[in-house]
Amino acid sequence: MMNLSHPNLSVMIRKVYFEGIRPLLVKYLKLVILIPLALWLLIKFIFSLTFLEAFYKLSLIVGVILLVLLAVFSIPAIRKYMTEKMKSKLGNVMNLLAIMETDIGDCFIQMEEDLRNNDYLKINDNHGLKIGENIVYDKIILTPLIMDFGLKDDGKSTLPYKVRWKPIVAQIEDLCIGIRDYYVDRDKYIKPVGHAAKPFFKIFPFMGINTQNYNMKGSTTNGGVSMLLEDLLEKNFGKFKDDTTPEMRRASLEAIQWEEFDGSIKSIGSHYFMGIKVYPPLGFDPWPEDSSELAKVKYMYEFTIKNNIPITAHCSPGGFLVDDAYRDFSSPFKWVSVLESYPDLRLNLAHFGGEEKPAWRDKILELILKHDYKNFYTDISYQGVHKESYKSLRKVFDRYQSEERKRLSEHVIFGTDFMINLQDITSYSQYMKYFIEADTFTPEEKDMMCRKNAERFLFVG
């Protein structure tokens, strides 16, 4: 969960450019430059023409192509189609920026309003969210994932003014205030139907940690944050060791009185956060070559295993990439050494490797099906922004039968990646509708993904 200041607008603009605008520019530049060049070479060598003769013929061909394109785009139906596509994409971006600009607490409230106002979902105070014929949920668990944007530019920008860092303290305070405001203020906007409208969301955030921004005790290197890594983990997760069963963990998390949060980072302690979010595109390396950095991640992995703390890691080619040197950090191949050394790690590789990276997705499938990593999961967040996305997932699941399919279905979690998924979909409820309507999974598999697997990963069931 983020607003325009966390991450700040410059990071959002960078993402829109590199993932939206630049690929289109490259694509059309190739069409404009490479295709005529190829035609020119073809004409020249086939007909053994001189340079000027080939250039003349090429000019005629290109002129004819441009005239044809102009004629095609002058057809009202085609022009209307292209205009509508452009308006739709722009509308999605504006919708995303609008929800990013709003207060985080109001964002949660609007998400619930969206679900309740959707006639297809039919959620009210008497009826929960219906996924299958007999599967109804009386609440949704939200796990906002903080991203540690500290030192994101690290002096690499050539601009006079640099966005060197954004204190994660401020991000944490903003999110926690937002969670408080959701519980305190939602009744002003969501009116009861028949009786008191209970909050449909339970919110348990994940803390964003980038180990390279912290020092450890006895370290001589400079970290970007004054708190030591050991102290950070102890402050926010130290009492997790007392939760020896999932039932105890759930009770400890639900005992936090968010309505009473005073807005100060000093009042945040154990069980305000459910788990840890790591984000490789910002520089987190799951298994660094540098010995001092490796010591940090090893310490974190050992701490999370000992205290049953879940870790979610971004795992797709997209995202807020701040340096090309970090591009491969998101790969599931980077986690092989981690899981070999820490097979009990409670790990979720988000986005199923990304639909555009079949090799990454296949590697995740291998880690699920060929190894005994009982606490290893992947989620399908952002994989359901189009109905066609579920056709792709169906091809993956239909590769497997019987025991293999059962094992796979036990290690996949449903997710949304809201609000970033608004780049490609209109609303939270629309994303849910696509999942509910998809025939990719059986009702039992959907229940596994929405409830049972999530509970096991989060150590609450």
Coordinates of C-alpha atoms in Angstrom, one line a residue:
M1 CA 0.0 0.0 0.0
M2 CA 1.5 3.3 -1.0
N3 CA 0.6 6.9 -1.6
L4 CA 2.3 9.5 -3.9
S5 CA 4.9 10.4 -1.3
H6 CA 5.8 6.7 -0.5
P7 CA 7.2 5.9 -3.0
N8 CA 7.4 9.5 -4.3
L9 CA 6.1 10.7 -7.6
S10 CA 9.5 10.5 -9.3
V11 CA 9.6 6.7 -8.9
M12 CA 6.1 6.3 -10.2
I13 CA 6.9 8.4 -13.3
R14 CA 10.0 6.3 -13.9
K15 CA 8.0 3.1 -13.7
V16 CA 5.3 4.4 -16.1
Y17 CA 8.0 5.5 -18.6
F18 CA 10.2 2.4 -18.5
E19 CA 7.3 -0.1 -18.4
G20 CA 4.7 1.8 -20.5
I21 CA 6.1 4.5 -22.8
R22 CA 9.7 3.3 -23.6
P23 CA 8.6 -0.2 -24.8
L24 CA 6.1 1.4 -27.2
L25 CA 8.8 3.9 -28.5
V26 CA 11.3 1.1 -29.0
K27 CA 8.6 -1.0 -30.8
Y28 CA 7.6 1.7 -33.2
L29 CA 11.1 2.9 -33.8
K30 CA 11.9 -0.6 -34.9
L31 CA 9.0 -0.5 -37.3
V32 CA 10.0 2.9 -38.6
I33 CA 13.7 2.2 -39.0
L34 CA 14.3 -1.6 -39.3
I35 CA 11.5 -2.5 -41.6
P36 CA 12.4 0.1 -44.3
L37 CA 16.1 -0.8 -43.9
A38 CA 15.3 -4.5 -44.4
L39 CA 13.2 -3.6 -47.5
W40 CA 15.9 -1.5 -48.9
L41 CA 18.5 -4.2 -48.5
L42 CA 16.1 -6.8 -50.0
I43 CA 15.4 -4.6 -53.0
K44 CA 19.1 -3.7 -53.5
F45 CA 20.4 -7.3 -53.4
I46 CA 17.6 -9.0 -55.2
F47 CA 17.5 -6.7 -58.1
S48 CA 21.2 -5.7 -58.0
L49 CA 20.4 -2.0 -58.0
T50 CA 22.6 0.9 -57.3
F51 CA 22.2 2.8 -54.0
L52 CA 20.1 5.6 -55.6
E53 CA 17.9 3.2 -57.5
A54 CA 17.2 1.2 -54.4
F55 CA 16.6 4.3 -52.4
Y56 CA 14.1 5.6 -55.0
K57 CA 12.2 2.3 -55.0
L58 CA 12.2 2.1 -51.3
S59 CA 10.8 5.7 -51.1
L60 CA 8.0 4.7 -53.3
I61 CA 7.2 1.6 -51.2
V62 CA 7.3 3.6 -47.9
G63 CA 5.1 6.3 -49.4
V64 CA 2.5 3.7 -50.4
I65 CA 2.7 2.2 -46.9
L66 CA 2.1 5.6 -45.3
L67 CA -0.8 6.3 -47.6
V68 CA -2.4 2.9 -46.8
L69 CA -1.9 3.6 -43.0
L70 CA -3.5 7.0 -43.3
A71 CA -6.4 5.5 -45.2
V72 CA -6.8 2.8 -42.6
F73 CA -6.8 5.3 -39.7
S74 CA -9.2 7.5 -41.5
I75 CA -11.9 4.8 -41.2
P76 CA -14.1 6.0 -38.3
A77 CA -14.5 2.5 -36.7
I78 CA -10.7 2.0 -36.6
R79 CA -10.0 5.5 -35.4
K80 CA -12.7 5.1 -32.7
Y81 CA -11.2 1.8 -31.6
M82 CA -7.7 3.3 -31.3
T83 CA -8.9 6.4 -29.5
E84 CA -10.9 4.3 -27.0
K85 CA -7.9 2.1 -26.3
M86 CA -5.8 5.2 -25.6
K87 CA -8.5 6.7 -23.4
S88 CA -8.8 3.5 -21.4
K89 CA -5.1 3.2 -20.7
L90 CA -4.9 6.9 -19.7
G91 CA -8.0 6.4 -17.6
N92 CA -6.3 3.5 -15.8
V93 CA -3.3 5.6 -15.0
M94 CA -5.4 8.5 -13.8
N95 CA -7.4 6.1 -11.6
L96 CA -4.2 4.8 -10.1
L97 CA -2.8 8.2 -9.4
A98 CA -6.1 9.3 -7.8
I99 CA -6.1 6.4 -5.3
M100 CA -2.4 6.9 -4.7
E101 CA -3.0 10.6 -3.9
T102 CA -5.7 9.9 -1.4
D103 CA -5.1 9.2 2.3
I104 CA -4.2 5.6 3.0
G105 CA -7.0 5.1 5.5
D106 CA -9.5 6.5 3.0
C107 CA -8.0 4.1 0.4
F108 CA -9.0 1.1 2.6
I109 CA -12.4 2.6 3.0
Q110 CA -12.9 3.1 -0.7
M111 CA -11.8 -0.5 -1.3
E112 CA -14.5 -1.8 1.0
E113 CA -17.1 0.6 -0.5
D114 CA -16.1 -0.8 -4.0
L115 CA -16.8 -4.3 -2.9
R116 CA -20.1 -3.5 -1.2
N117 CA -21.3 -1.4 -4.1
N118 CA -20.6 -4.1 -6.7
D119 CA -23.9 -5.8 -7.6
Y120 CA -22.0 -8.9 -8.9
L121 CA -20.3 -9.6 -5.6
K122 CA -23.4 -8.9 -3.5
I123 CA -21.5 -8.2 -0.3
N124 CA -23.4 -6.8 2.7
D125 CA -23.7 -7.2 6.4
N126 CA -25.5 -10.5 6.1
H127 CA -23.6 -12.1 3.3
G128 CA -19.9 -12.3 2.8
L129 CA -17.8 -12.7 -0.3
K130 CA -18.9 -15.8 -2.3
I131 CA -16.1 -17.5 -4.3
G132 CA -17.7 -20.8 -5.2
E133 CA -21.0 -22.5 -4.7
N134 CA -20.5 -23.2 -1.0
I135 CA -17.5 -21.0 -0.2
V136 CA -18.3 -17.7 1.5
Y137 CA -15.9 -15.5 3.4
D138 CA -17.0 -13.1 6.1
K139 CA -13.8 -11.0 5.8
I140 CA -10.8 -10.3 3.7
I141 CA -7.2 -10.2 5.1
L142 CA -5.2 -7.4 3.7
T143 CA -1.4 -7.5 4.0
P144 CA 0.0 -4.1 2.9
L145 CA 3.6 -4.6 1.9
I146 CA 5.9 -1.7 2.7
M147 CA 8.8 -1.2 0.3
D148 CA 12.1 0.1 1.6
F149 CA 13.0 2.9 -0.7
G150 CA 15.9 4.1 1.4
L151 CA 19.0 5.1 -0.7
K152 CA 17.2 4.3 -3.9
D153 CA 19.2 6.6 -6.1
D154 CA 22.4 6.3 -4.1
G155 CA 24.0 9.3 -5.9
K156 CA 23.7 7.8 -9.4
S157 CA 21.4 10.6 -10.7
T158 CA 23.0 13.4 -12.7
L159 CA 20.3 15.9 -11.9
P160 CA 21.1 18.8 -9.6
Y161 CA 18.6 17.7 -7.0
K162 CA 18.5 14.0 -6.1
V163 CA 15.9 11.8 -4.4
R164 CA 18.6 10.1 -2.2
W165 CA 16.4 8.5 0.4
K166 CA 13.0 8.4 1.9
P167 CA 12.9 7.5 5.6
I168 CA 11.2 4.2 6.0
V169 CA 10.1 5.5 9.4
A170 CA 7.8 8.0 7.6
Q171 CA 6.4 5.2 5.4
I172 CA 5.7 3.1 8.5
E173 CA 4.0 5.9 10.3
D174 CA 1.8 6.8 7.3
L175 CA 0.7 3.2 6.8
C176 CA -0.1 2.6 10.5
I177 CA -2.0 5.9 10.7
G178 CA -3.9 4.7 7.6
I179 CA -4.8 1.4 9.2
R180 CA -6.0 3.2 12.4
D181 CA -8.1 5.6 10.3
Y182 CA -9.7 2.8 8.4
Y183 CA -11.0 1.2 11.7
V184 CA -11.9 4.6 13.3
D185 CA -13.5 6.5 10.3
R186 CA -15.1 3.8 8.1
D187 CA -18.5 4.2 9.8
K188 CA -18.7 7.7 8.5
Y189 CA -18.8 6.4 4.9
I190 CA -20.1 2.8 5.1
K191 CA -23.6 2.7 6.5
P192 CA -25.1 -0.4 8.1
V193 CA -27.7 -2.5 6.4
G194 CA -30.1 -3.8 9.0
H195 CA -27.5 -3.7 11.8
A196 CA -24.0 -2.5 12.5
A197 CA -21.7 -2.8 9.5
K198 CA -18.7 -4.7 10.7
P199 CA -15.3 -4.0 9.0
F200 CA -14.9 -6.4 6.1
F201 CA -11.1 -6.0 6.2
K202 CA -8.6 -7.3 8.7
I203 CA -5.3 -5.5 8.0
F204 CA -1.9 -7.0 8.9
P205 CA 1.0 -5.1 7.3
F206 CA 4.4 -6.5 6.3
M207 CA 7.5 -4.4 7.1
G208 CA 9.8 -3.5 4.2
I209 CA 13.4 -4.4 4.9
N210 CA 16.4 -3.9 2.6
T211 CA 19.4 -5.4 4.5
Q212 CA 21.9 -3.3 2.6
N213 CA 20.5 -0.2 4.4
Y214 CA 21.4 -1.5 7.8
N215 CA 24.5 -2.3 9.8
M216 CA 25.0 -5.3 12.2
K217 CA 26.7 -5.2 15.6
G218 CA 30.4 -5.0 15.2
S219 CA 30.2 -3.9 11.5
T220 CA 32.5 -1.2 10.2
T221 CA 30.5 -0.5 7.0
N222 CA 28.1 2.4 6.7
G223 CA 24.4 1.7 6.6
G224 CA 21.7 4.1 5.4
V225 CA 19.6 3.7 8.6
S226 CA 20.9 4.3 12.1
M227 CA 19.1 1.3 13.7
L228 CA 21.1 -2.0 13.7
L229 CA 19.5 -4.9 11.9
E230 CA 19.4 -7.0 15.0
D231 CA 17.6 -4.2 16.9
L232 CA 15.1 -3.6 14.1
L233 CA 14.1 -7.3 14.0
E234 CA 14.0 -7.6 17.8
K235 CA 11.8 -4.4 18.2
N236 CA 9.2 -5.4 15.6
F237 CA 9.3 -9.2 15.9
G238 CA 10.9 -10.1 19.2
K239 CA 7.8 -11.5 20.9
F240 CA 7.0 -13.7 17.9
K241 CA 9.0 -16.4 19.7
D242 CA 6.2 -16.7 22.3
D243 CA 3.7 -17.7 19.6
T244 CA 4.4 -21.5 19.5
T245 CA 1.2 -22.3 17.6
P246 CA -0.7 -20.6 14.7
E247 CA -3.6 -20.0 17.0
M248 CA -1.4 -18.1 19.4
R249 CA 0.1 -16.0 16.5
R250 CA -3.4 -15.1 15.3
A251 CA -4.5 -14.1 18.8
S252 CA -1.4 -12.0 19.3
L253 CA -1.9 -10.1 15.9
E254 CA -5.6 -9.6 16.6
A255 CA -4.9 -8.2 20.1
I256 CA -3.3 -5.1 18.6
Q257 CA -5.6 -2.1 19.2
W258 CA -5.2 -0.2 15.9
E259 CA -7.8 2.3 16.9
E260 CA -5.5 3.5 19.7
F261 CA -2.4 4.0 17.6
D262 CA -1.0 7.4 18.5
G263 CA 0.8 8.0 15.2
S264 CA 4.3 7.6 16.6
I265 CA 6.9 5.1 15.5
K266 CA 8.0 4.7 19.1
S267 CA 4.7 3.0 20.0
I268 CA 5.1 0.3 17.3
G269 CA 6.4 -3.0 18.6
S270 CA 5.9 -6.7 18.1
H271 CA 2.8 -7.9 16.2
Y272 CA 2.1 -4.6 14.5
F273 CA 3.7 -6.3 11.5
M274 CA 2.8 -9.8 10.4
G275 CA 5.8 -10.4 8.2
I276 CA 8.7 -9.0 6.1
K277 CA 8.6 -7.7 2.5
V278 CA 11.9 -7.7 0.5
Y279 CA 12.0 -6.0 -2.9
P280 CA 15.0 -7.0 -5.1
P281 CA 14.5 -4.2 -7.8
L282 CA 15.4 -1.7 -5.1
G283 CA 18.7 -3.5 -4.4
F284 CA 17.9 -6.4 -2.1
D285 CA 20.1 -9.3 -3.1
P286 CA 18.7 -12.6 -1.7
W287 CA 22.2 -14.2 -1.7
P288 CA 24.9 -11.5 -2.0
E289 CA 28.5 -12.3 -3.0
D290 CA 29.9 -9.8 -0.6
S291 CA 30.5 -11.6 2.7
S292 CA 29.3 -8.7 5.0
E293 CA 26.0 -8.4 3.0
L294 CA 25.6 -12.2 3.0
A295 CA 26.0 -12.2 6.8
K296 CA 23.0 -9.8 7.1
V297 CA 20.6 -11.8 4.9
K298 CA 21.7 -15.0 6.7
Y299 CA 20.9 -13.4 10.0
M300 CA 17.5 -12.3 8.8
Y301 CA 16.7 -15.8 7.4
E302 CA 17.7 -17.5 10.6
F303 CA 15.7 -15.0 12.7
T304 CA 12.6 -15.5 10.6
I305 CA 12.8 -19.3 10.7
K306 CA 13.3 -19.4 14.5
N307 CA 10.3 -17.1 15.0
N308 CA 8.0 -18.4 12.1
I309 CA 8.0 -15.0 10.3
P310 CA 6.8 -15.0 6.7
I311 CA 8.8 -13.3 4.0
T312 CA 7.3 -12.1 0.7
A313 CA 9.6 -11.2 -2.1
H314 CA 8.9 -9.5 -5.4
C315 CA 9.5 -12.0 -8.2
S316 CA 8.7 -10.7 -11.7
P317 CA 10.6 -8.7 -14.3
G318 CA 8.4 -5.6 -13.6
G319 CA 8.4 -3.3 -10.7
F320 CA 10.3 -0.2 -9.4
L321 CA 13.7 -1.1 -10.8
V322 CA 16.2 1.7 -9.8
D323 CA 19.3 0.2 -11.3
D324 CA 19.9 -2.3 -14.1
A325 CA 22.4 -4.0 -11.9
Y326 CA 19.5 -5.2 -9.7
R327 CA 17.4 -6.6 -12.6
D328 CA 18.3 -10.3 -12.0
F329 CA 17.9 -10.0 -8.2
S330 CA 14.2 -10.6 -8.7
S331 CA 14.8 -14.0 -10.4
P332 CA 13.7 -17.2 -8.6
F333 CA 17.1 -18.6 -9.5
K334 CA 18.6 -16.2 -6.9
W335 CA 16.6 -18.0 -4.2
V336 CA 18.0 -21.5 -5.0
S337 CA 21.0 -21.1 -2.7
V338 CA 18.8 -19.6 0.0
L339 CA 16.3 -22.5 0.0
E340 CA 19.1 -25.0 -0.2
S341 CA 20.7 -23.5 2.9
Y342 CA 17.4 -22.7 4.7
P343 CA 14.8 -25.3 3.5
D344 CA 12.4 -24.3 6.3
L345 CA 12.3 -20.6 5.3
R346 CA 8.7 -19.3 5.2
L347 CA 8.9 -17.7 1.8
N348 CA 6.4 -16.4 -0.8
L349 CA 7.8 -15.5 -4.3
A350 CA 5.1 -13.0 -5.5
H351 CA 3.6 -12.7 -9.0
F352 CA 4.5 -16.4 -9.9
G353 CA 7.6 -15.2 -11.7
G354 CA 5.6 -13.0 -14.1
E355 CA 3.6 -14.2 -17.1
E356 CA 6.2 -12.7 -19.4
K357 CA 9.0 -14.8 -17.9
P358 CA 8.2 -18.5 -18.6
A359 CA 11.7 -19.6 -17.4
W360 CA 11.1 -17.9 -14.0
R361 CA 7.6 -19.5 -13.7
D362 CA 9.0 -22.9 -14.6
K363 CA 11.7 -22.5 -11.9
I364 CA 9.1 -21.7 -9.3
L365 CA 7.2 -24.8 -10.4
E366 CA 10.3 -26.9 -10.0
L367 CA 10.9 -25.5 -6.5
I368 CA 7.4 -26.5 -5.5
L369 CA 7.2 -29.9 -7.2
K370 CA 10.7 -31.3 -7.0
H371 CA 11.8 -30.2 -3.5
D372 CA 10.4 -30.7 0.0
Y373 CA 10.2 -27.0 0.9
K374 CA 7.0 -27.2 3.0
N375 CA 6.9 -23.4 3.7
F376 CA 7.6 -22.3 0.1
Y377 CA 4.8 -20.6 -1.8
T378 CA 4.1 -18.3 -4.7
D379 CA 1.2 -16.0 -5.3
I380 CA -0.7 -14.8 -8.4
S381 CA -0.9 -11.1 -7.5
Y382 CA -1.2 -9.0 -10.6
Q383 CA -1.7 -12.1 -12.7
G384 CA -5.5 -11.6 -13.0
V385 CA -5.8 -8.1 -14.5
H386 CA -7.2 -9.6 -17.8
K387 CA -9.5 -12.6 -18.3
E388 CA -6.8 -14.0 -20.6
S389 CA -4.4 -14.1 -17.7
Y390 CA -6.4 -17.1 -16.3
K391 CA -6.1 -18.9 -19.6
S392 CA -2.3 -18.7 -19.2
L393 CA -2.5 -20.0 -15.7
R394 CA -4.8 -22.8 -16.8
K395 CA -2.2 -24.0 -19.3
V396 CA 0.3 -24.2 -16.4
F397 CA -2.0 -26.0 -14.0
D398 CA -3.3 -28.4 -16.7
R399 CA 0.2 -29.7 -17.2
Y400 CA -0.1 -31.7 -14.0
Q401 CA -2.4 -34.4 -12.9
S402 CA -3.3 -36.1 -9.6
E403 CA -0.6 -35.7 -6.9
E404 CA 1.5 -33.1 -8.8
R405 CA -1.5 -30.9 -9.3
K406 CA -2.6 -31.3 -5.7
R407 CA 0.9 -30.4 -4.5
L408 CA 1.0 -27.3 -6.8
S409 CA -2.5 -26.2 -5.6
E410 CA -1.2 -26.4 -2.0
H411 CA 1.5 -23.9 -2.6
V412 CA -0.2 -21.1 -4.6
I413 CA -1.8 -18.1 -2.9
F414 CA -4.3 -15.6 -4.3
G415 CA -3.2 -12.0 -4.3
T416 CA -4.0 -8.7 -5.9
D417 CA -1.1 -6.2 -5.9
F418 CA -3.6 -3.5 -5.3
M419 CA -3.2 -0.5 -6.0
I420 CA -0.5 -1.0 -8.6
N421 CA -2.7 -3.4 -10.6
L422 CA -4.9 -0.4 -11.4
Q423 CA -2.5 0.3 -14.3
D424 CA -4.4 -2.5 -16.1
I425 CA -7.7 -2.9 -14.4
T426 CA -10.5 -0.5 -13.3
S427 CA -11.1 -1.6 -9.7
Y428 CA -10.4 -3.9 -6.8
S429 CA -13.9 -5.5 -7.3
Q430 CA -13.2 -6.1 -11.0
Y431 CA -10.1 -8.0 -10.1
M432 CA -12.0 -10.2 -7.7
K433 CA -14.8 -10.8 -10.3
Y434 CA -12.3 -12.1 -12.8
F435 CA -10.9 -14.6 -10.2
I436 CA -14.4 -15.7 -9.1
E437 CA -15.5 -16.3 -12.7
A438 CA -12.3 -18.1 -13.9
D439 CA -12.7 -21.8 -14.5
T440 CA -8.9 -22.2 -14.2
F441 CA -9.2 -23.7 -10.7
T442 CA -11.8 -25.9 -9.0
P443 CA -13.7 -24.4 -6.1
E444 CA -11.6 -26.4 -3.7
E445 CA -8.4 -25.1 -5.3
K446 CA -9.7 -21.5 -5.0
D447 CA -10.4 -22.1 -1.3
M448 CA -6.8 -23.4 -0.9
M449 CA -5.4 -20.3 -2.6
C450 CA -7.7 -17.8 -0.7
R451 CA -7.6 -19.3 2.7
K452 CA -5.8 -22.5 3.6
N453 CA -2.5 -21.8 1.9
A454 CA -2.5 -18.2 3.0
E455 CA -3.1 -19.3 6.6
R456 CA -0.2 -21.8 6.5
F457 CA 2.2 -19.3 4.9
L458 CA 1.3 -16.6 7.5
F459 CA 1.4 -19.0 10.4
V460 CA -2.1 -18.2 11.5
G461 CA -3.9 -21.5 10.7

